[in-house]
mmCIF file of C-alpha atoms in Angstrom:
data_model
loop_
_atom_site.group_PDB
_atom_site.id
_atom_site.type_symbol
_atom_site.label_atom_id
_atom_site.label_comp_id
_atom_site.label_asym_id
_atom_site.label_seq_id
_atom_site.Cartn_x
_atom_site.Cartn_y
_atom_site.Cartn_z
ATOM 1 C CA MET A 1050 24.430 25.197 17.496
ATOM 2 C CA MET A 1051 23.510 22.909 20.384
ATOM 3 C CA LYS A 1052 20.587 25.175 21.276
ATOM 4 C CA ILE A 1053 19.214 25.021 17.716
ATOM 5 C CA THR A 1054 19.443 21.223 17.693
ATOM 6 C CA LEU A 1055 17.646 20.982 21.020
ATOM 7 C CA LEU A 1056 14.969 23.414 19.880
ATOM 8 C CA LEU A 1057 14.325 21.544 16.630
ATOM 9 C CA THR A 1058 14.187 18.239 18.489
ATOM 10 C CA ALA A 1059 11.733 19.657 21.023
ATOM 11 C CA LEU A 1060 9.483 20.936 18.220
ATOM 12 C CA GLY A 1061 9.363 17.487 16.626
ATOM 13 C CA PHE A 1062 11.438 18.492 13.627
ATOM 14 C CA SER A 1063 12.673 15.560 11.581
ATOM 15 C CA PRO A 1064 15.098 16.099 8.696
ATOM 16 C CA THR A 1065 14.024 12.683 7.383
ATOM 17 C CA LEU A 1066 10.492 13.963 6.781
ATOM 18 C CA LEU A 1067 11.710 16.993 4.850
ATOM 19 C CA ALA A 1068 14.081 14.923 2.721
ATOM 20 C CA CYS A 1069 11.333 13.645 0.460
ATOM 21 C CA ASP A 1070 8.468 16.148 0.762
ATOM 22 C CA LEU A 1071 5.897 13.366 1.367
ATOM 23 C CA PRO A 1072 5.825 11.814 -2.131
ATOM 24 C CA LEU A 1073 2.759 9.724 -1.188
ATOM 25 C CA ILE A 1074 0.360 12.673 -1.376
ATOM 26 C CA GLY A 1075 -2.034 12.179 -4.274
ATOM 27 C CA THR A 1076 -4.258 9.478 -5.709
ATOM 28 C CA TRP A 1077 -2.796 6.101 -6.649
ATOM 29 C CA GLN A 1078 -4.486 3.398 -8.741
ATOM 30 C CA SER A 1079 -3.575 -0.260 -8.436
ATOM 31 C CA ASP A 1080 -1.678 -1.311 -11.573
ATOM 32 C CA ALA A 1081 -2.922 -4.785 -12.553
ATOM 33 C CA THR A 1082 -0.426 -5.262 -15.398
ATOM 34 C CA ALA A 1083 2.694 -4.420 -13.371
ATOM 35 C CA THR A 1084 1.406 -6.302 -10.315
ATOM 36 C CA MET A 1085 0.592 -9.535 -12.111
ATOM 37 C CA SER A 1086 3.697 -9.378 -14.308
ATOM 38 C CA PHE A 1087 5.931 -9.218 -11.229
ATOM 39 C CA ASN A 1088 3.983 -11.801 -9.267
ATOM 40 C CA ARG A 1089 3.811 -14.323 -12.121
ATOM 41 C CA ALA A 1090 7.589 -14.100 -12.476
ATOM 42 C CA ASN A 1091 8.522 -14.048 -8.772
ATOM 43 C CA ALA A 1092 5.805 -15.381 -6.475
ATOM 44 C CA ARG A 1093 4.923 -19.000 -5.925
ATOM 45 C CA LEU A 1094 1.243 -18.859 -6.761
ATOM 46 C CA GLU A 1095 -1.018 -21.762 -7.444
ATOM 47 C CA GLU A 1096 -3.043 -21.360 -10.637
ATOM 48 C CA ARG A 1097 -6.231 -20.723 -8.637
ATOM 49 C CA GLN A 1098 -4.502 -17.983 -6.603
ATOM 50 C CA GLU A 1099 -3.157 -16.358 -9.754
ATOM 51 C CA ARG A 1100 -6.628 -16.271 -11.359
ATOM 52 C CA PHE A 1101 -8.151 -14.822 -8.189
ATOM 53 C CA LEU A 1102 -5.489 -12.109 -7.886
ATOM 54 C CA ALA A 1103 -5.636 -11.256 -11.600
ATOM 55 C CA SER A 1104 -9.367 -10.595 -11.287
ATOM 56 C CA LEU A 1105 -8.853 -8.476 -8.153
ATOM 57 C CA MET A 1106 -5.841 -6.317 -9.007
ATOM 58 C CA GLY A 1107 -6.143 -2.953 -10.717
ATOM 59 C CA LYS A 1108 -9.301 -1.873 -8.944
ATOM 60 C CA MET A 1109 -8.140 -0.364 -5.635
ATOM 61 C CA THR A 1110 -7.285 3.305 -5.205
ATOM 62 C CA LEU A 1111 -5.296 4.918 -2.412
ATOM 63 C CA GLU A 1112 -5.676 8.625 -1.769
ATOM 64 C CA PHE A 1113 -3.122 10.198 0.551
ATOM 65 C CA THR A 1114 -3.550 13.651 2.007
ATOM 66 C CA ASP A 1115 -0.975 15.040 4.420
ATOM 67 C CA LYS A 1116 -2.686 13.243 7.342
ATOM 68 C CA GLN A 1117 -5.185 10.698 6.018
ATOM 69 C CA LEU A 1118 -5.252 7.586 3.824
ATOM 70 C CA HIS A 1119 -8.506 6.958 1.962
ATOM 71 C CA LEU A 1120 -8.604 3.448 0.504
ATOM 72 C CA ARG A 1121 -11.344 2.477 -1.958
ATOM 73 C CA MET A 1122 -12.030 -1.007 -3.307
ATOM 74 C CA PRO A 1123 -15.183 -1.136 -5.452
ATOM 75 C CA ASP A 1124 -17.568 -4.055 -5.617
ATOM 76 C CA THR A 1125 -16.301 -6.392 -8.297
ATOM 77 C CA GLN A 1126 -16.222 -10.009 -9.383
ATOM 78 C CA VAL A 1127 -13.394 -12.465 -8.805
ATOM 79 C CA THR A 1128 -12.613 -15.886 -10.204
ATOM 80 C CA VAL A 1129 -13.157 -18.693 -7.707
ATOM 81 C CA LYS A 1130 -12.992 -22.306 -8.884
ATOM 82 C CA GLY A 1131 -13.264 -21.124 -12.487
ATOM 83 C CA GLU A 1132 -16.418 -19.070 -11.903
ATOM 84 C CA LEU A 1133 -16.974 -15.367 -11.403
ATOM 85 C CA ARG A 1134 -18.266 -14.582 -7.930
ATOM 86 C CA PRO A 1135 -19.203 -11.261 -6.311
ATOM 87 C CA PHE A 1136 -16.570 -9.576 -4.174
ATOM 88 C CA ALA A 1137 -17.848 -6.944 -1.763
ATOM 89 C CA GLY A 1138 -15.949 -3.713 -1.986
ATOM 90 C CA PHE A 1139 -15.014 -1.546 0.948
ATOM 91 C CA GLU A 1140 -13.843 1.910 1.827
ATOM 92 C CA GLU A 1141 -11.588 3.011 4.674
ATOM 93 C CA ARG A 1142 -10.406 6.374 5.947
ATOM 94 C CA ASN A 1143 -7.608 6.291 8.475
ATOM 95 C CA PRO A 1144 -5.037 8.715 9.799
ATOM 96 C CA TYR A 1145 -1.425 7.827 9.155
ATOM 97 C CA LYS A 1146 1.912 8.922 10.487
ATOM 98 C CA VAL A 1147 5.155 8.909 8.505
ATOM 99 C CA LEU A 1148 7.800 6.961 10.422
ATOM 100 C CA PHE A 1149 10.531 7.139 7.785
ATOM 101 C CA CYS A 1150 10.908 8.801 4.430
ATOM 102 C CA SER A 1151 13.619 8.741 1.771
ATOM 103 C CA GLU A 1152 13.902 9.087 -2.003
ATOM 104 C CA ARG A 1153 13.160 5.368 -2.391
ATOM 105 C CA MET A 1154 10.560 4.617 0.264
ATOM 106 C CA VAL A 1155 8.044 5.855 2.791
ATOM 107 C CA VAL A 1156 7.118 3.913 5.923
ATOM 108 C CA ILE A 1157 3.792 4.778 7.514
ATOM 109 C CA GLU A 1158 1.936 3.729 10.641
ATOM 110 C CA THR A 1159 -1.846 3.458 10.449
ATOM 111 C CA PRO A 1160 -4.577 1.562 12.299
ATOM 112 C CA GLU A 1161 -5.768 -1.738 10.838
ATOM 113 C CA ALA A 1162 -9.336 -1.564 9.621
ATOM 114 C CA PHE A 1163 -10.817 -4.466 11.543
ATOM 115 C CA THR A 1164 -8.798 -4.469 14.742
ATOM 116 C CA GLY A 1165 -7.752 -0.844 15.140
ATOM 117 C CA GLU A 1166 -4.257 -2.080 16.037
ATOM 118 C CA SER A 1167 -1.334 -0.112 14.684
ATOM 119 C CA SER A 1168 0.284 -1.524 11.580
ATOM 120 C CA VAL A 1169 3.242 -0.427 9.514
ATOM 121 C CA LYS A 1170 3.342 -0.329 5.711
ATOM 122 C CA THR A 1171 6.293 0.431 3.445
ATOM 123 C CA TYR A 1172 5.806 1.913 -0.030
ATOM 124 C CA PHE A 1173 8.787 1.544 -2.383
ATOM 125 C CA PHE A 1174 9.105 3.996 -5.273
ATOM 126 C CA VAL A 1175 9.993 2.871 -8.784
ATOM 127 C CA ASN A 1176 9.840 6.529 -9.825
ATOM 128 C CA SER A 1177 7.810 9.577 -8.756
ATOM 129 C CA ASP A 1178 4.594 8.173 -10.262
ATOM 130 C CA SER A 1179 4.981 4.446 -9.588
ATOM 131 C CA MET A 1180 5.322 2.538 -6.324
ATOM 132 C CA TRP A 1181 4.750 -0.893 -4.856
ATOM 133 C CA ALA A 1182 3.900 -2.378 -1.487
ATOM 134 C CA TYR A 1183 4.428 -5.860 -0.123
ATOM 135 C CA VAL A 1184 1.138 -7.685 0.308
ATOM 136 C CA GLY A 1185 1.471 -10.165 3.107
ATOM 137 C CA SER A 1186 0.778 -10.793 6.710
ATOM 138 C CA ASN A 1187 1.835 -12.869 9.646
ATOM 139 C CA SER A 1188 -1.806 -13.276 10.645
ATOM 140 C CA PRO A 1189 -2.934 -16.898 10.856
ATOM 141 C CA LYS A 1190 -6.279 -15.795 9.358
ATOM 142 C CA THR A 1191 -4.722 -14.503 6.136
ATOM 143 C CA PRO A 1192 -2.568 -16.501 3.718
ATOM 144 C CA ASP A 1193 0.807 -14.888 3.049
ATOM 145 C CA LEU A 1194 1.376 -15.092 -0.704
ATOM 146 C CA HIS A 1195 4.570 -12.973 -0.723
ATOM 147 C CA ILE A 1196 3.397 -10.712 -3.521
ATOM 148 C CA ARG A 1197 3.724 -7.071 -4.498
ATOM 149 C CA GLU A 1198 0.981 -4.703 -5.536
ATOM 150 C CA TYR A 1199 2.043 -1.873 -7.825
ATOM 151 C CA PHE A 1200 0.320 1.513 -7.927
ATOM 152 C CA THR A 1201 0.435 4.346 -10.451
ATOM 153 C CA ARG A 1202 -0.166 7.979 -9.492
ATOM 154 C CA VAL A 1203 -3.274 9.280 -11.261
ATOM 155 C CA ARG A 1204 -3.466 12.689 -9.506
#
């Protein structure tokens, strides 16, 4: 038994990874209704922040393969000071590594788009086709609004 354990450890086997069969794989669409419903009830948003977020949510898609995250945010318009303004979309493709996986959550490590530094993101599952992620940062360049963004599996 000890030899099997050592062999599996040496091969990089992780029972945690097999426990959930990578439930992230697929295409996920931001869910504006669920996101804004939660955030209106639980986050401390100023009215201007709420309007901005409401015009932004629901547009992003995340596509997970077994090794890559493809994030797409289309060009859109957002409300700033009561007026619609253009918001430049973006697209990112980055490798990711699963650090932890369970029935309720997956924690991944992936490089940040602008800095290339490693970052960690946790996705919490509501059910097999719905999940949310905390949207926040400790970066002094980005305000931390303490909000969630919900996603619905579309493929």
